[in-house]
Amino acid sequence: MTNTPTDTRELRFPDGFLWGAATAAFQIEGAAASREPSIWDTFCATPGKVHGGHTGEVAVDHHRLWRQDVRLMGELGLGAYRFSVSWPRVRSGGIGFYDALVDELLSHGILPCLTLYHWDLPQELEAAGGWPERETAYAFAEYAAQVAQVLADRVELWTTLNEPWCSAFLGYASGVHAPGRTSPADSLRAAHHLNLAHGLAAAALPASAKVGIALNPSAVRPLTGSAADLDAQRRIDALANRIFTGPLLHGAYPQDLLADTKALTDWSFVRPGDEALIHQPLDFLGVNYYTPAVVSAAPDGNGPRADGHGATAHSPWPAADTVAFHQPPGERTDMGWSVDPTGLYDLLMRFTHEAPGLPLLVTENGAAYAPDVHDPARIDYLEAHLATIHRALADGAPVGGYFLWSLMDNFEWSYGYSKRFGIVHVDYETQARTPRSSAHWYARLARTGAMPTGL
Ligand code: IFM
């Protein structure tokens, strides 16, 4: 396949490398009636927002089938499981579910890796203004402390936010994600308050917690080497990456980002001391990677978005209307995303140099393909990306683990259940779980630490 290094068969990963899989609460749990509504319940109930009118009411019924799901993880030999806690469920007194889940994971020798926020903001907080409001960040820190009080004695790895870029820009600028707002200025406020929420939560977690954040950094490439295309790359890099890594890793927003967006906001919502607060010590940086982005300068942009984040009249990129996105030629997944692991290599090496010594975790990587249980294309995708991680390790990137997205098929946001990322197939009628060929392949890798020689 394209971009696959020549021979992946002999690759052995370091001892202690974490082999995990990831999911998120809204995408798998169901049992919506036993928790407060989140912005995703509201979004799903809004006609035309989610494919087929699908909802998270039942999802893959994990809230009922969790013991069976943990057993399956054990059978697959997973060493770690990345899951998210539903803030609305905790507000409804449902933290006991996660308490029991953590115990069950530990009893199977599976390391729990907890994400505090994977996009399911309590609807009540959105009604009070949502992420564009500063108060939401303080509410998040209180929630983090509440979860830690119950789980920090057994959970070591904590991720504050998952992909804050999506929360801010798909949620508040393009509106293809909940809460479906389309205000570029509000999306920038949201991004800052998500950063602040991370900083406040990190400070609120006990010293025993190893704290990180899972970003979806973009490997942004210019279409050509022209000065205009390089400037388009710089602009998108600021909005996709440095708006988060600036304050997180260096304690300051990048000056070019502030200048690029000055027609939308004067950034006065960033109060003195905020950037220092966001700049908490990190124990690891989580990197979620699927596909790179190719951009060029275009006086009128390129109309309907081609950047892989859903069709919309509204851009998720504030003040970047003169940037066009291009689909590179070659292989694509069922999402239409191009298969190119070199973007992951570039990001891992970038963070290795930008934050020397900061451990990296690949907190998400995987692909949607046809529902079939025999899924050689997914194995090829995984093999190519893992070979790339191996190359980055050899070149000095401190990557400590890999969380495959996803353990099982689930609710893929505005695509509903029409896209399948699981290494375990789920029959949505019966909720039966069937490991795909890729699950057997990954189980061999997790057990041996060496790239399997085919099935
Ligand atoms: O399903 C999502 C996940 O919730 C966040 N990262 C990307 C995945 C695939 O789109």
Short mmCIF file of C-alpha atoms and ligand atoms in Angstrom, two decimals:
data_model
loop_
_atom_site.label_atom_id
_atom_site.label_comp_id
_atom_site.label_asym_id
_atom_site.label_seq_id
_atom_site.Cartn_x
_atom_site.Cartn_y
_atom_site.Cartn_z
CA MET A 1 0.00 0.00 0.00
CA THR A 2 1.01 3.62 -0.29
CA ASN A 3 3.39 4.98 2.28
CA THR A 4 4.02 1.61 3.91
CA PRO A 5 7.68 1.27 4.83
CA THR A 6 9.39 -1.61 3.02
CA ASP A 7 9.38 -4.38 5.63
CA THR A 8 7.33 -4.03 8.78
CA ARG A 9 7.59 -7.68 9.72
CA GLU A 10 10.64 -7.55 11.99
CA LEU A 11 9.58 -4.54 14.02
CA ARG A 12 9.70 -4.96 17.76
CA PHE A 13 8.48 -2.27 20.16
CA PRO A 14 10.13 -1.41 23.47
CA ASP A 15 9.26 -3.38 26.60
CA GLY A 16 6.58 -1.57 28.58
CA PHE A 17 5.07 0.07 25.49
CA LEU A 18 1.35 0.46 26.19
CA TRP A 19 -0.97 -1.32 23.79
CA GLY A 20 -4.45 0.08 24.20
CA ALA A 21 -7.73 0.88 22.55
CA ALA A 22 -9.92 3.95 22.99
CA THR A 23 -13.60 4.83 23.15
CA ALA A 24 -15.67 7.76 24.42
CA ALA A 25 -18.71 7.86 26.70
CA PHE A 26 -21.30 9.37 24.35
CA GLN A 27 -20.19 7.15 21.49
CA ILE A 28 -20.66 3.83 23.32
CA GLU A 29 -22.56 4.06 26.59
CA GLY A 30 -26.21 4.64 25.70
CA ALA A 31 -28.38 4.70 28.88
CA ALA A 32 -29.13 8.32 28.13
CA ALA A 33 -32.20 8.25 30.36
CA SER A 34 -30.09 7.71 33.45
CA ARG A 35 -28.09 10.91 33.02
CA GLU A 36 -28.63 14.59 32.34
CA PRO A 37 -28.79 15.59 28.68
CA SER A 38 -25.62 16.73 26.98
CA ILE A 39 -25.20 19.05 24.01
CA TRP A 40 -24.98 15.96 21.81
CA ASP A 41 -28.45 14.78 22.86
CA THR A 42 -29.81 18.17 21.85
CA PHE A 43 -27.85 18.18 18.60
CA CYS A 44 -29.04 14.68 17.69
CA ALA A 45 -32.63 15.75 18.31
CA THR A 46 -32.23 18.68 15.92
CA PRO A 47 -33.46 17.64 12.46
CA GLY A 48 -30.79 17.44 9.80
CA LYS A 49 -27.78 17.56 12.12
CA VAL A 50 -26.91 13.87 12.44
CA HIS A 51 -27.00 11.24 9.69
CA GLY A 52 -30.26 9.30 9.70
CA GLY A 53 -31.46 11.07 12.85
CA HIS A 54 -29.24 8.67 14.84
CA THR A 55 -28.83 9.34 18.55
CA GLY A 56 -26.75 8.25 21.54
CA GLU A 57 -29.75 6.89 23.42
CA VAL A 58 -28.62 3.27 23.14
CA ALA A 59 -25.31 3.60 21.28
CA VAL A 60 -23.60 0.21 21.72
CA ASP A 61 -25.23 -0.35 25.08
CA HIS A 62 -21.90 -0.35 26.90
CA HIS A 63 -23.51 0.96 30.09
CA ARG A 64 -25.23 -2.45 30.27
CA LEU A 65 -22.61 -4.63 28.55
CA TRP A 66 -19.47 -3.19 30.14
CA ARG A 67 -18.40 -6.38 31.94
CA GLN A 68 -18.58 -8.32 28.69
CA ASP A 69 -16.65 -5.52 26.94
CA VAL A 70 -13.88 -5.58 29.54
CA ARG A 71 -13.70 -9.36 29.26
CA LEU A 72 -13.26 -8.98 25.51
CA MET A 73 -10.46 -6.45 26.03
CA GLY A 74 -8.80 -8.99 28.30
CA GLU A 75 -9.18 -11.70 25.65
CA LEU A 76 -7.58 -9.37 23.11
CA GLY A 77 -4.63 -8.92 25.45
CA LEU A 78 -4.99 -5.14 25.73
CA GLY A 79 -2.67 -3.59 28.28
CA ALA A 80 -4.58 -0.31 28.54
CA TYR A 81 -8.02 1.13 27.85
CA ARG A 82 -8.72 4.78 27.20
CA PHE A 83 -12.30 5.72 28.04
CA SER A 84 -14.05 8.98 28.83
CA VAL A 85 -16.21 9.89 31.77
CA SER A 86 -19.56 11.48 30.98
CA TRP A 87 -19.80 14.80 32.80
CA PRO A 88 -23.65 14.70 32.56
CA ARG A 89 -23.66 11.23 34.13
CA VAL A 90 -21.46 12.36 37.01
CA ARG A 91 -23.81 15.31 37.57
CA SER A 92 -26.65 12.79 37.80
CA GLY A 93 -24.87 10.84 40.54
CA GLY A 94 -23.66 8.10 38.16
CA ILE A 95 -19.94 8.07 38.97
CA GLY A 96 -20.34 4.57 40.44
CA PHE A 97 -20.40 3.22 36.89
CA TYR A 98 -16.80 4.36 36.33
CA ASP A 99 -15.78 3.21 39.80
CA ALA A 100 -16.88 -0.33 38.94
CA LEU A 101 -15.42 -0.11 35.41
CA VAL A 102 -12.00 0.84 36.77
CA ASP A 103 -12.04 -2.05 39.24
CA GLU A 104 -13.03 -4.47 36.50
CA LEU A 105 -10.25 -3.21 34.20
CA LEU A 106 -7.67 -3.56 36.95
CA SER A 107 -8.87 -7.06 37.75
CA HIS A 108 -8.12 -7.99 34.12
CA GLY A 109 -4.67 -6.36 34.30
CA ILE A 110 -5.76 -3.50 32.02
CA LEU A 111 -4.47 -0.01 32.81
CA PRO A 112 -7.32 2.53 32.91
CA CYS A 113 -6.58 5.77 31.06
CA LEU A 114 -9.32 8.26 31.87
CA THR A 115 -10.42 11.20 29.73
CA LEU A 116 -12.46 13.79 31.58
CA TYR A 117 -14.06 15.45 28.56
CA HIS A 118 -14.82 13.95 25.18
CA TRP A 119 -17.30 16.56 23.87
CA ASP A 120 -20.43 15.82 25.94
CA LEU A 121 -20.92 19.16 27.68
CA PRO A 122 -23.94 19.14 30.01
CA GLN A 123 -26.74 20.92 28.15
CA GLU A 124 -27.39 23.08 31.17
CA LEU A 125 -23.89 24.56 30.90
CA GLU A 126 -24.39 25.26 27.20
CA ALA A 127 -27.64 27.03 28.07
CA ALA A 128 -25.57 29.21 30.41
CA GLY A 129 -23.22 30.11 27.53
CA GLY A 130 -21.10 27.01 26.97
CA TRP A 131 -17.37 27.09 26.24
CA PRO A 132 -17.32 30.72 25.08
CA GLU A 133 -18.01 31.57 28.75
CA ARG A 134 -15.23 31.58 31.33
CA GLU A 135 -17.44 30.02 34.00
CA THR A 136 -17.53 26.77 32.06
CA ALA A 137 -13.79 26.34 32.67
CA TYR A 138 -14.26 26.72 36.43
CA ALA A 139 -17.18 24.29 36.40
CA PHE A 140 -14.94 21.80 34.57
CA ALA A 141 -12.22 22.06 37.22
CA GLU A 142 -14.77 21.33 39.96
CA TYR A 143 -15.99 18.32 38.03
CA ALA A 144 -12.38 17.11 37.57
CA ALA A 145 -11.78 17.32 41.32
CA GLN A 146 -15.01 15.43 41.99
CA VAL A 147 -14.02 12.59 39.65
CA ALA A 148 -10.51 12.50 41.10
CA GLN A 149 -11.87 12.16 44.60
CA VAL A 150 -13.46 8.85 43.64
CA LEU A 151 -11.02 7.46 41.08
CA ALA A 152 -7.55 8.90 41.59
CA ASP A 153 -6.59 6.15 44.03
CA ARG A 154 -6.74 3.65 41.13
CA VAL A 155 -6.39 5.69 37.94
CA GLU A 156 -2.91 6.89 37.14
CA LEU A 157 -3.26 8.25 33.59
CA TRP A 158 -5.55 11.29 33.22
CA THR A 159 -6.39 13.16 30.04
CA THR A 160 -8.21 16.42 30.64
CA LEU A 161 -9.69 17.14 27.19
CA ASN A 162 -10.01 15.19 24.00
CA GLU A 163 -9.41 17.20 20.81
CA PRO A 164 -10.32 20.67 22.07
CA TRP A 165 -9.96 21.86 18.45
CA CYS A 166 -13.13 19.95 17.57
CA SER A 167 -15.01 21.27 20.61
CA ALA A 168 -14.11 24.86 19.78
CA PHE A 169 -14.16 25.02 15.99
CA LEU A 170 -16.53 22.28 14.87
CA GLY A 171 -18.85 23.12 17.77
CA TYR A 172 -18.83 26.91 17.64
CA ALA A 173 -17.55 27.96 14.17
CA SER A 174 -18.64 25.47 11.50
CA GLY A 175 -21.49 24.06 13.59
CA VAL A 176 -21.12 20.49 12.31
CA HIS A 177 -20.69 19.34 15.90
CA ALA A 178 -22.75 20.14 18.97
CA PRO A 179 -23.78 22.69 20.00
CA GLY A 180 -23.94 23.67 16.32
CA ARG A 181 -23.14 27.35 16.67
CA THR A 182 -21.55 29.29 13.82
CA SER A 183 -19.74 32.25 15.38
CA PRO A 184 -16.02 32.47 14.53
CA ALA A 185 -15.45 34.96 17.37
CA ASP A 186 -17.11 32.65 19.89
CA SER A 187 -15.03 29.72 18.67
CA LEU A 188 -11.85 31.58 19.63
CA ARG A 189 -13.28 32.35 23.08
CA ALA A 190 -14.23 28.67 23.36
CA ALA A 191 -10.67 27.59 22.47
CA HIS A 192 -9.25 29.81 25.21
CA HIS A 193 -11.71 28.60 27.83
CA LEU A 194 -10.99 24.99 26.89
CA ASN A 195 -7.29 25.71 27.40
CA LEU A 196 -8.11 27.36 30.71
CA ALA A 197 -10.28 24.39 31.70
CA HIS A 198 -7.32 22.12 31.04
CA GLY A 199 -5.03 24.25 33.21
CA LEU A 200 -7.49 24.56 36.07
CA ALA A 201 -8.31 20.85 36.00
CA ALA A 202 -4.64 19.84 35.82
CA ALA A 203 -3.99 21.99 38.90
CA ALA A 204 -6.98 20.43 40.68
CA LEU A 205 -5.86 16.82 40.16
CA PRO A 206 -3.83 15.15 42.90
CA ALA A 207 -0.05 14.80 42.64
CA SER A 208 -0.41 11.06 42.05
CA ALA A 209 -2.21 11.71 38.73
CA LYS A 210 -0.16 11.67 35.53
CA VAL A 211 -1.84 14.41 33.55
CA GLY A 212 -1.97 15.03 29.82
CA ILE A 213 -4.24 16.32 27.10
CA ALA A 214 -5.18 14.62 23.82
CA LEU A 215 -4.84 17.05 20.92
CA ASN A 216 -5.65 16.35 17.29
CA PRO A 217 -2.74 18.29 15.89
CA SER A 218 -2.77 18.82 12.19
CA ALA A 219 0.13 17.84 9.94
CA VAL A 220 -0.40 20.84 7.67
CA ARG A 221 1.39 20.83 4.33
CA PRO A 222 1.54 23.56 1.73
CA LEU A 223 0.33 22.60 -1.76
CA THR A 224 3.38 24.28 -3.29
CA GLY A 225 6.45 26.04 -1.97
CA SER A 226 5.10 29.46 -2.97
CA ALA A 227 5.21 32.20 -0.35
CA ALA A 228 1.42 32.44 -0.45
CA ASP A 229 0.95 28.70 0.17
CA LEU A 230 3.53 28.75 2.95
CA ASP A 231 1.58 31.57 4.55
CA ALA A 232 -1.64 29.53 4.28
CA GLN A 233 0.20 26.71 6.04
CA ARG A 234 1.37 29.09 8.80
CA ARG A 235 -2.18 30.38 9.33
CA ILE A 236 -3.74 26.94 9.62
CA ASP A 237 -0.88 25.71 11.80
CA ALA A 238 -1.66 28.59 14.19
CA LEU A 239 -5.40 27.80 14.28
CA ALA A 240 -5.06 24.02 14.39
CA ASN A 241 -1.98 23.55 16.55
CA ARG A 242 -0.28 26.54 18.11
CA ILE A 243 -3.52 27.97 19.56
CA PHE A 244 -3.23 25.00 21.95
CA THR A 245 0.47 24.18 22.09
CA GLY A 246 1.40 27.86 22.50
CA PRO A 247 -0.10 28.27 25.97
CA LEU A 248 0.17 24.56 26.90
CA LEU A 249 3.85 24.09 26.12
CA HIS A 250 5.22 27.65 26.16
CA GLY A 251 2.83 29.70 28.30
CA ALA A 252 1.77 32.14 25.56
CA TYR A 253 -0.51 32.44 22.56
CA PRO A 254 1.44 32.94 19.32
CA GLN A 255 1.62 36.55 18.16
CA ASP A 256 0.77 35.67 14.55
CA LEU A 257 -2.48 34.01 15.66
CA LEU A 258 -3.51 37.16 17.54
CA ALA A 259 -2.66 39.28 14.50
CA ASP A 260 -4.45 37.00 12.01
CA THR A 261 -7.68 37.08 14.03
CA LYS A 262 -7.70 40.70 15.17
CA ALA A 263 -10.69 41.63 13.00
CA LEU A 264 -12.74 39.10 14.99
CA THR A 265 -11.55 39.72 18.53
CA ASP A 266 -9.04 41.68 20.61
CA TRP A 267 -8.52 38.55 22.78
CA SER A 268 -9.37 40.54 25.91
CA PHE A 269 -11.03 37.38 27.26
CA VAL A 270 -7.46 36.19 27.98
CA ARG A 271 -6.95 37.63 31.46
CA PRO A 272 -3.59 38.32 33.06
CA GLY A 273 -2.24 35.07 34.44
CA ASP A 274 -4.37 32.81 32.23
CA GLU A 275 -1.54 31.69 29.99
CA ALA A 276 0.60 30.79 33.00
CA LEU A 277 -2.33 28.84 34.42
CA ILE A 278 -2.72 26.88 31.20
CA HIS A 279 1.02 26.18 31.21
CA GLN A 280 0.80 23.46 33.89
CA PRO A 281 3.44 20.75 34.00
CA LEU A 282 2.39 17.94 31.66
CA ASP A 283 3.24 14.28 32.24
CA PHE A 284 2.51 13.40 28.62
CA LEU A 285 1.13 14.85 25.44
CA GLY A 286 -1.56 12.85 23.67
CA VAL A 287 -1.49 12.88 19.88
CA ASN A 288 -4.59 11.83 17.93
CA TYR A 289 -3.81 11.31 14.26
CA TYR A 290 -5.78 10.20 11.22
CA THR A 291 -4.71 12.13 8.09
CA PRO A 292 -2.68 15.18 7.06
CA ALA A 293 -4.04 18.46 5.64
CA VAL A 294 -2.87 20.07 2.40
CA VAL A 295 -3.52 23.78 2.04
CA SER A 296 -2.97 26.57 -0.44
CA ALA A 297 -3.71 30.26 -0.70
CA ALA A 298 -6.94 30.97 -2.57
CA PRO A 299 -8.41 34.43 -2.87
CA ASP A 300 -11.94 33.08 -2.36
CA GLY A 301 -11.22 29.94 -0.37
CA ASN A 302 -12.57 26.80 -2.03
CA GLY A 303 -16.27 26.90 -1.36
CA PRO A 304 -17.64 23.77 0.30
CA ARG A 305 -15.13 22.54 2.83
CA ALA A 306 -12.76 19.89 1.64
CA ASP A 307 -10.92 19.59 4.93
CA GLY A 308 -12.50 16.35 6.09
CA HIS A 309 -14.63 17.80 8.84
CA GLY A 310 -18.03 17.54 7.21
CA ALA A 311 -19.87 19.55 4.59
CA THR A 312 -20.86 22.98 5.84
CA ALA A 313 -21.41 26.47 4.62
CA HIS A 314 -19.45 27.75 7.60
CA SER A 315 -15.72 27.39 7.93
CA PRO A 316 -14.19 25.88 11.07
CA TRP A 317 -11.15 28.13 10.46
CA PRO A 318 -11.76 31.68 11.78
CA ALA A 319 -10.23 34.44 9.66
CA ALA A 320 -8.81 31.94 7.17
CA ASP A 321 -11.32 32.33 4.34
CA THR A 322 -8.50 32.69 1.86
CA VAL A 323 -7.14 29.23 2.54
CA ALA A 324 -8.17 26.29 0.36
CA PHE A 325 -7.95 22.65 1.48
CA HIS A 326 -6.97 19.89 -0.95
CA GLN A 327 -7.50 16.15 -0.96
CA PRO A 328 -4.18 14.48 -1.73
CA PRO A 329 -4.41 11.76 -4.38
CA GLY A 330 -4.20 8.10 -3.35
CA GLU A 331 -5.83 5.77 -0.95
CA ARG A 332 -8.69 6.93 1.31
CA THR A 333 -10.60 5.47 4.22
CA ASP A 334 -14.38 5.29 4.40
CA MET A 335 -14.32 8.83 5.85
CA GLY A 336 -12.69 10.03 2.63
CA TRP A 337 -9.50 10.76 4.61
CA SER A 338 -6.26 10.09 2.79
CA VAL A 339 -4.02 7.36 4.21
CA ASP A 340 -0.65 8.92 4.93
CA PRO A 341 1.27 7.93 8.06
CA THR A 342 4.08 10.38 7.32
CA GLY A 343 1.93 13.07 8.94
CA LEU A 344 2.09 11.14 12.21
CA TYR A 345 5.86 10.83 11.95
CA ASP A 346 6.17 14.59 11.37
CA LEU A 347 3.99 15.42 14.38
CA LEU A 348 5.81 13.04 16.72
CA MET A 349 9.18 14.47 15.68
CA ARG A 350 7.86 18.02 15.91
CA PHE A 351 6.78 17.56 19.55
CA THR A 352 9.98 15.68 20.35
CA HIS A 353 11.93 18.78 19.36
CA GLU A 354 9.43 21.35 20.61
CA ALA A 355 9.04 19.87 24.10
CA PRO A 356 12.23 17.91 24.80
CA GLY A 357 11.72 15.09 27.27
CA LEU A 358 7.90 15.29 27.27
CA PRO A 359 6.57 11.73 26.92
CA LEU A 360 4.20 11.25 23.98
CA LEU A 361 1.26 8.88 23.69
CA VAL A 362 -0.61 8.21 20.49
CA THR A 363 -4.01 8.57 22.13
CA GLU A 364 -6.02 7.83 18.95
CA ASN A 365 -5.30 6.36 15.54
CA GLY A 366 -7.36 4.11 13.33
CA ALA A 367 -9.65 4.07 10.34
CA ALA A 368 -13.24 3.62 9.22
CA TYR A 369 -13.84 0.95 6.61
CA ALA A 370 -16.75 -1.18 5.36
CA PRO A 371 -18.67 -3.17 8.01
CA ASP A 372 -17.07 -6.52 7.02
CA VAL A 373 -15.52 -8.62 9.73
CA HIS A 374 -12.62 -9.44 7.43
CA ASP A 375 -10.87 -6.04 7.21
CA PRO A 376 -7.43 -6.28 5.58
CA ALA A 377 -7.50 -2.58 4.66
CA ARG A 378 -7.66 -1.66 8.36
CA ILE A 379 -4.74 -3.98 9.11
CA ASP A 380 -2.74 -2.27 6.36
CA TYR A 381 -3.62 1.14 7.81
CA LEU A 382 -2.59 0.10 11.32
CA GLU A 383 0.57 -1.61 10.13
CA ALA A 384 1.66 1.47 8.20
CA HIS A 385 1.00 3.83 11.11
CA LEU A 386 2.67 1.59 13.66
CA ALA A 387 5.71 1.21 11.44
CA THR A 388 5.86 5.00 11.36
CA ILE A 389 5.71 5.17 15.15
CA HIS A 390 8.51 2.62 15.29
CA ARG A 391 10.56 4.84 12.98
CA ALA A 392 9.87 7.87 15.20
CA LEU A 393 10.95 5.85 18.25
CA ALA A 394 14.19 4.94 16.49
CA ASP A 395 14.70 8.62 15.72
CA GLY A 396 14.32 9.56 19.39
CA ALA A 397 10.61 10.29 19.86
CA PRO A 398 9.63 9.32 23.43
CA VAL A 399 6.42 7.51 22.48
CA GLY A 400 5.16 5.38 25.36
CA GLY A 401 2.03 3.83 23.95
CA TYR A 402 -0.66 3.52 21.32
CA PHE A 403 -4.44 3.64 21.71
CA LEU A 404 -6.24 2.31 18.69
CA TRP A 405 -9.45 4.12 17.73
CA SER A 406 -11.61 2.32 18.27
CA LEU A 407 -12.16 -0.78 20.35
CA MET A 408 -15.56 -1.28 18.71
CA ASP A 409 -17.91 0.32 16.19
CA ASN A 410 -19.78 3.24 17.70
CA PHE A 411 -21.60 6.54 17.19
CA GLU A 412 -19.44 8.58 14.82
CA TRP A 413 -20.86 12.02 15.69
CA SER A 414 -22.60 13.75 12.77
CA TYR A 415 -22.14 10.57 10.71
CA GLY A 416 -24.24 8.62 13.23
CA TYR A 417 -23.65 4.86 12.99
CA SER A 418 -22.79 5.00 9.28
CA LYS A 419 -19.01 4.92 9.80
CA ARG A 420 -17.29 2.04 11.51
CA PHE A 421 -13.92 2.51 13.23
CA GLY A 422 -14.01 -0.61 15.42
CA ILE A 423 -11.60 -3.52 15.43
CA VAL A 424 -14.64 -5.22 16.92
CA HIS A 425 -17.76 -5.29 14.76
CA VAL A 426 -21.03 -4.40 16.49
CA ASP A 427 -24.38 -5.61 15.18
CA TYR A 428 -26.57 -2.63 16.01
CA GLU A 429 -29.73 -4.80 16.07
CA THR A 430 -28.50 -7.37 18.57
CA GLN A 431 -25.49 -5.57 20.08
CA ALA A 432 -23.43 -8.69 19.36
CA ARG A 433 -19.69 -8.02 19.31
CA THR A 434 -17.49 -9.87 16.79
CA PRO A 435 -13.74 -9.24 16.68
CA ARG A 436 -12.60 -8.37 13.16
CA SER A 437 -9.42 -9.73 11.56
CA SER A 438 -7.77 -6.49 12.69
CA ALA A 439 -8.64 -7.30 16.32
CA HIS A 440 -6.87 -10.66 16.05
CA TRP A 441 -3.92 -8.95 14.37
CA TYR A 442 -3.74 -6.29 17.06
CA ALA A 443 -4.08 -8.89 19.83
CA ARG A 444 -0.95 -10.60 18.52
CA LEU A 445 0.89 -7.31 18.50
CA ALA A 446 -0.28 -6.46 22.01
CA ARG A 447 0.80 -9.88 23.30
CA THR A 448 4.22 -10.02 21.65
CA GLY A 449 5.21 -6.37 21.14
CA ALA A 450 6.26 -7.34 17.61
CA MET A 451 4.50 -6.53 14.34
CA PRO A 452 2.59 -9.68 13.32
CA THR A 453 3.63 -11.47 10.18
CA GLY A 454 0.18 -11.51 8.62
CA LEU A 455 -2.83 -13.66 9.41
O1 IFM B 1 -14.73 9.19 16.64
C1 IFM B 1 -13.81 10.22 16.70
C2 IFM B 1 -13.39 10.46 18.13
O2 IFM B 1 -14.49 10.72 18.95
C3 IFM B 1 -12.47 11.65 18.20
N1 IFM B 1 -11.37 11.52 17.27
C4 IFM B 1 -11.67 11.15 15.92
C5 IFM B 1 -12.57 9.92 15.89
C6 IFM B 1 -12.89 9.54 14.45
O3 IFM B 1 -13.52 10.60 13.79
#
